[in-house]
PDB file of C-alpha atoms in Angstrom:
ATOM      1  CA  MET A1428      63.692  55.150 114.024  1.00 54.00           C
ATOM      2  CA  THR A1429      64.588  57.680 111.309  1.00 61.00           C
ATOM      3  CA  ASP A1430      65.694  57.556 107.697  1.00 64.00           C
ATOM      4  CA  GLN A1431      68.972  59.352 108.565  1.00 61.00           C
ATOM      5  CA  PRO A1432      72.075  57.201 108.981  1.00 60.00           C
ATOM      6  CA  ASP A1433      73.764  57.089 112.365  1.00 59.00           C
ATOM      7  CA  LEU A1434      76.899  59.275 111.986  1.00 57.00           C
ATOM      8  CA  ARG A1435      77.672  59.866 115.654  1.00 59.00           C
ATOM      9  CA  GLY A1436      80.724  57.665 115.597  1.00 56.00           C
ATOM     10  CA  LEU A1437      82.034  59.105 112.292  1.00 57.00           C
ATOM     11  CA  ARG A1438      82.481  62.760 113.370  1.00 56.00           C
ATOM     12  CA  SER A1439      86.006  64.123 113.200  1.00 56.00           C
ATOM     13  CA  GLN A1440      87.790  66.846 115.153  1.00 56.00           C
ATOM     14  CA  GLU A1441      87.582  69.190 112.120  1.00 57.00           C
ATOM     15  CA  ASP A1442      83.832  69.548 112.574  1.00 61.00           C
ATOM     16  CA  ASP A1443      84.346  71.266 115.942  1.00 68.00           C
ATOM     17  CA  VAL A1444      86.479  74.120 114.545  1.00 76.00           C
ATOM     18  CA  VAL A1445      84.820  77.537 114.253  1.00 78.00           C
ATOM     19  CA  VAL A1446      86.471  80.005 111.882  1.00 74.00           C
ATOM     20  CA  SER A1447      85.803  83.735 111.963  1.00 79.00           C
ATOM     21  CA  LEU A1448      84.437  84.951 108.626  1.00 77.00           C
ATOM     22  CA  THR A1449      86.618  88.100 108.642  1.00 73.00           C
ATOM     23  CA  GLU A1450      89.773  86.040 109.265  1.00 73.00           C
ATOM     24  CA  TYR A1451      88.822  83.704 106.448  1.00 72.00           C
ATOM     25  CA  ARG A1452      88.227  86.578 104.017  1.00 68.00           C
ATOM     26  CA  GLN A1453      91.507  88.262 104.964  1.00 65.00           C
ATOM     27  CA  SER A1454      93.407  85.035 104.399  1.00 69.00           C
ATOM     28  CA  ARG A1455      91.836  84.646 100.941  1.00 70.00           C
ATOM     29  CA  ASP A1456      91.918  88.278  99.822  1.00 68.00           C
ATOM     30  CA  PRO A1457      94.514  90.453 101.564  1.00 70.00           C
ATOM     31  CA  VAL A1458      93.395  93.966 102.433  1.00 75.00           C
ATOM     32  CA  PRO A1459      94.584  96.444  99.780  1.00 81.00           C
ATOM     33  CA  VAL A1460      97.011  99.228 100.644  1.00 85.00           C
ATOM     34  CA  THR A1461      95.199 102.535 101.209  1.00 86.00           C
ATOM     35  CA  PHE A1462      96.011 106.149 101.947  1.00 88.00           C
ATOM     36  CA  HIS A1463      95.187 107.259 105.477  1.00 92.00           C
ATOM     37  CA  ARG A1464      93.173 110.388 106.165  1.00 94.00           C
ATOM     38  CA  ARG A1465      96.180 112.603 106.961  1.00 94.00           C
ATOM     39  CA  GLU A1466      97.969 111.416 103.826  1.00 93.00           C
ATOM     40  CA  LEU A1467      94.943 112.242 101.680  1.00 95.00           C
ATOM     41  CA  ASP A1468      94.634 115.642 103.374  1.00 95.00           C
ATOM     42  CA  ALA A1469      98.213 116.509 102.408  1.00 94.00           C
ATOM     43  CA  ILE A1470      97.774 115.273  98.842  1.00 95.00           C
ATOM     44  CA  LEU A1471      94.424 117.006  98.325  1.00 94.00           C
ATOM     45  CA  ARG A1472      95.799 120.285  99.708  1.00 94.00           C
ATOM     46  CA  ILE A1473      98.391 120.369  96.924  1.00 94.00           C
ATOM     47  CA  TYR A1474      95.857 119.103  94.383  1.00 93.00           C
ATOM     48  CA  GLY A1475      93.449 121.912  95.290  1.00 93.00           C
ATOM     49  CA  ARG A1476      96.178 124.529  94.932  1.00 91.00           C
ATOM     50  CA  MET A1477      97.149 123.263  91.473  1.00 91.00           C
ATOM     51  CA  VAL A1478      93.521 123.068  90.339  1.00 91.00           C
ATOM     52  CA  GLY A1479      93.121 126.685  91.441  1.00 91.00           C
ATOM     53  CA  GLU A1480      96.106 127.609  89.273  1.00 88.00           C
ATOM     54  CA  GLY A1481      94.512 125.771  86.323  1.00 88.00           C
ATOM     55  CA  GLU A1482      97.293 123.182  85.931  1.00 89.00           C
ATOM     56  CA  TRP A1483      95.431 120.035  87.009  1.00 90.00           C
ATOM     57  CA  LYS A1484      91.854 119.013  86.254  1.00 91.00           C
ATOM     58  CA  ASP A1485      91.152 115.469  87.465  1.00 91.00           C
ATOM     59  CA  TYR A1486      92.450 112.697  89.737  1.00 92.00           C
ATOM     60  CA  ALA A1487      92.003 108.992  90.429  1.00 93.00           C
ATOM     61  CA  ILE A1488      92.770 106.861  93.474  1.00 93.00           C
ATOM     62  CA  ASP A1489      93.676 103.172  93.122  1.00 92.00           C
ATOM     63  CA  HIS A1490      94.028 100.805  96.080  1.00 91.00           C
ATOM     64  CA  LEU A1491      95.967  97.761  94.919  1.00 88.00           C
ATOM     65  CA  LYS A1492      97.277  94.718  96.793  1.00 88.00           C
ATOM     66  CA  ASP A1493     100.828  96.022  97.042  1.00 88.00           C
ATOM     67  CA  ARG A1494     100.472  99.821  96.738  1.00 90.00           C
ATOM     68  CA  ALA A1495      98.117 102.783  96.695  1.00 93.00           C
ATOM     69  CA  VAL A1496      98.268 105.261  93.797  1.00 95.00           C
ATOM     70  CA  PHE A1497      96.927 108.828  93.524  1.00 96.00           C
ATOM     71  CA  SER A1498      97.011 109.744  89.811  1.00 94.00           C
ATOM     72  CA  ILE A1499      96.822 113.375  88.653  1.00 93.00           C
ATOM     73  CA  PHE A1500      95.508 114.317  85.201  1.00 93.00           C
ATOM     74  CA  LYS A1501      95.491 117.446  83.058  1.00 88.00           C
ATOM     75  CA  ARG A1502      92.426 116.034  81.260  1.00 79.00           C
ATOM     76  CA  SER A1503      90.528 112.923  82.275  1.00 69.00           C
ATOM     77  CA  GLY A1504      91.075 111.136  78.960  1.00 73.00           C
ATOM     78  CA  GLU A1505      94.871 111.346  79.052  1.00 78.00           C
ATOM     79  CA  MET A1506      97.693 109.567  80.806  1.00 87.00           C
ATOM     80  CA  PRO A1507      98.359 110.868  84.317  1.00 90.00           C
ATOM     81  CA  LEU A1508     100.826 113.757  84.620  1.00 92.00           C
ATOM     82  CA  TYR A1509     101.978 112.507  88.027  1.00 93.00           C
ATOM     83  CA  ARG A1510     101.424 109.514  90.270  1.00 94.00           C
ATOM     84  CA  ILE A1511     101.861 109.709  94.021  1.00 95.00           C
ATOM     85  CA  GLU A1512     102.493 106.151  95.181  1.00 94.00           C
ATOM     86  CA  LYS A1513     102.548 104.499  98.590  1.00 93.00           C
ATOM     87  CA  ASN A1514     104.352 101.152  98.654  1.00 90.00           C
ATOM     88  CA  PRO A1515     104.766  99.797 102.224  1.00 89.00           C
ATOM     89  CA  LYS A1516     107.249  97.122 101.080  1.00 89.00           C
ATOM     90  CA  LEU A1517     109.807  99.897 100.457  1.00 85.00           C
ATOM     91  CA  ALA A1518     109.305 101.569 103.862  1.00 84.00           C
ATOM     92  CA  ALA A1519     112.477 100.085 105.347  1.00 86.00           C
ATOM     93  CA  LYS A1520     114.564 100.683 102.229  1.00 88.00           C
ATOM     94  CA  GLN A1521     114.122 103.793 100.061  1.00 86.00           C
ATOM     95  CA  GLY A1522     110.890 105.083 101.582  1.00 87.00           C
ATOM     96  CA  GLN A1523     107.319 104.103 100.939  1.00 91.00           C
ATOM     97  CA  TYR A1524     106.268 107.337  99.187  1.00 94.00           C
ATOM     98  CA  CYS A1525     107.286 108.476  95.715  1.00 94.00           C
ATOM     99  CA  VAL A1526     106.207 110.882  92.982  1.00 94.00           C
ATOM    100  CA  VAL A1527     106.436 109.533  89.424  1.00 94.00           C
ATOM    101  CA  ASN A1528     106.016 111.644  86.272  1.00 91.00           C
ATOM    102  CA  ALA A1529     104.220 110.671  83.040  1.00 90.00           C
ATOM    103  CA  HIS A1530     107.374 109.053  81.604  1.00 91.00           C
ATOM    104  CA  GLY A1531     107.834 106.762  84.625  1.00 90.00           C
ATOM    105  CA  MET A1532     110.775 108.685  86.104  1.00 93.00           C
ATOM    106  CA  ILE A1533     110.792 108.942  89.903  1.00 92.00           C
ATOM    107  CA  LEU A1534     110.977 112.640  90.793  1.00 92.00           C
ATOM    108  CA  LYS A1535     111.239 112.228  94.557  1.00 92.00           C
ATOM    109  CA  ARG A1536     111.152 109.360  97.034  1.00 93.00           C
ATOM    110  CA  GLY A1537     111.167 109.335 100.818  1.00 92.00           C
ATOM    111  CA  HIS A1538     109.929 108.047 104.145  1.00 93.00           C
ATOM    112  CA  GLU A1539     107.660 111.029 104.907  1.00 93.00           C
ATOM    113  CA  LEU A1540     104.884 112.216 102.604  1.00 92.00           C
ATOM    114  CA  PRO A1541     105.203 115.996 103.255  1.00 93.00           C
ATOM    115  CA  GLN A1542     108.884 115.824 102.299  1.00 93.00           C
ATOM    116  CA  VAL A1543     108.059 113.978  99.068  1.00 93.00           C
ATOM    117  CA  LEU A1544     105.250 116.392  98.173  1.00 92.00           C
ATOM    118  CA  ARG A1545     107.688 119.321  98.260  1.00 92.00           C
ATOM    119  CA  VAL A1546     108.534 118.429  94.672  1.00 91.00           C
ATOM    120  CA  PHE A1547     105.351 120.349  93.743  1.00 89.00           C
ATOM    121  CA  ASP A1548     106.365 123.538  95.589  1.00 86.00           C
ATOM    122  CA  LYS A1549     107.033 126.478  93.315  1.00 75.00           C
ATOM    123  CA  VAL A1550     110.389 128.175  93.575  1.00 64.00           C
ATOM    124  CA  LEU A1551     110.124 131.949  93.658  1.00 63.00           C
ATOM    125  CA  LYS A1552     112.379 133.775  91.213  1.00 65.00           C
ATOM    126  CA  LEU A1553     113.691 137.321  91.389  1.00 68.00           C
ATOM    127  CA  ILE A1554     112.566 139.411  88.416  1.00 73.00           C
ATOM    128  CA  ASP A1555     114.669 142.445  87.432  1.00 69.00           C
TER     129      ASP A1555
END
């Protein structure tokens, strides 16, 4: 005889369910959108070139629920000069990648990141 009540007949089917902890966490907090390694390589290649030219000084990476943002700064205490954004919801429409300037104007948008990053390529001019 024990002090515990007899609950054998009161068990429900819900007690027999085993839930994976990772599935539970993903259902509560969706995984944020991130840049993949090849995307970061392409972005950092351009960033390194512009730092070498003395135009850019700092950057920040934000991984949000709906998009990933690579912000580029002239000085760390200012607003970003440019934002390179990845928004997978726009992949089937206008393209998931875009470059936005400090005023919020979209400079270039597309489905492929290298094509979008061409907005930072310098155009050579003929000097007389």
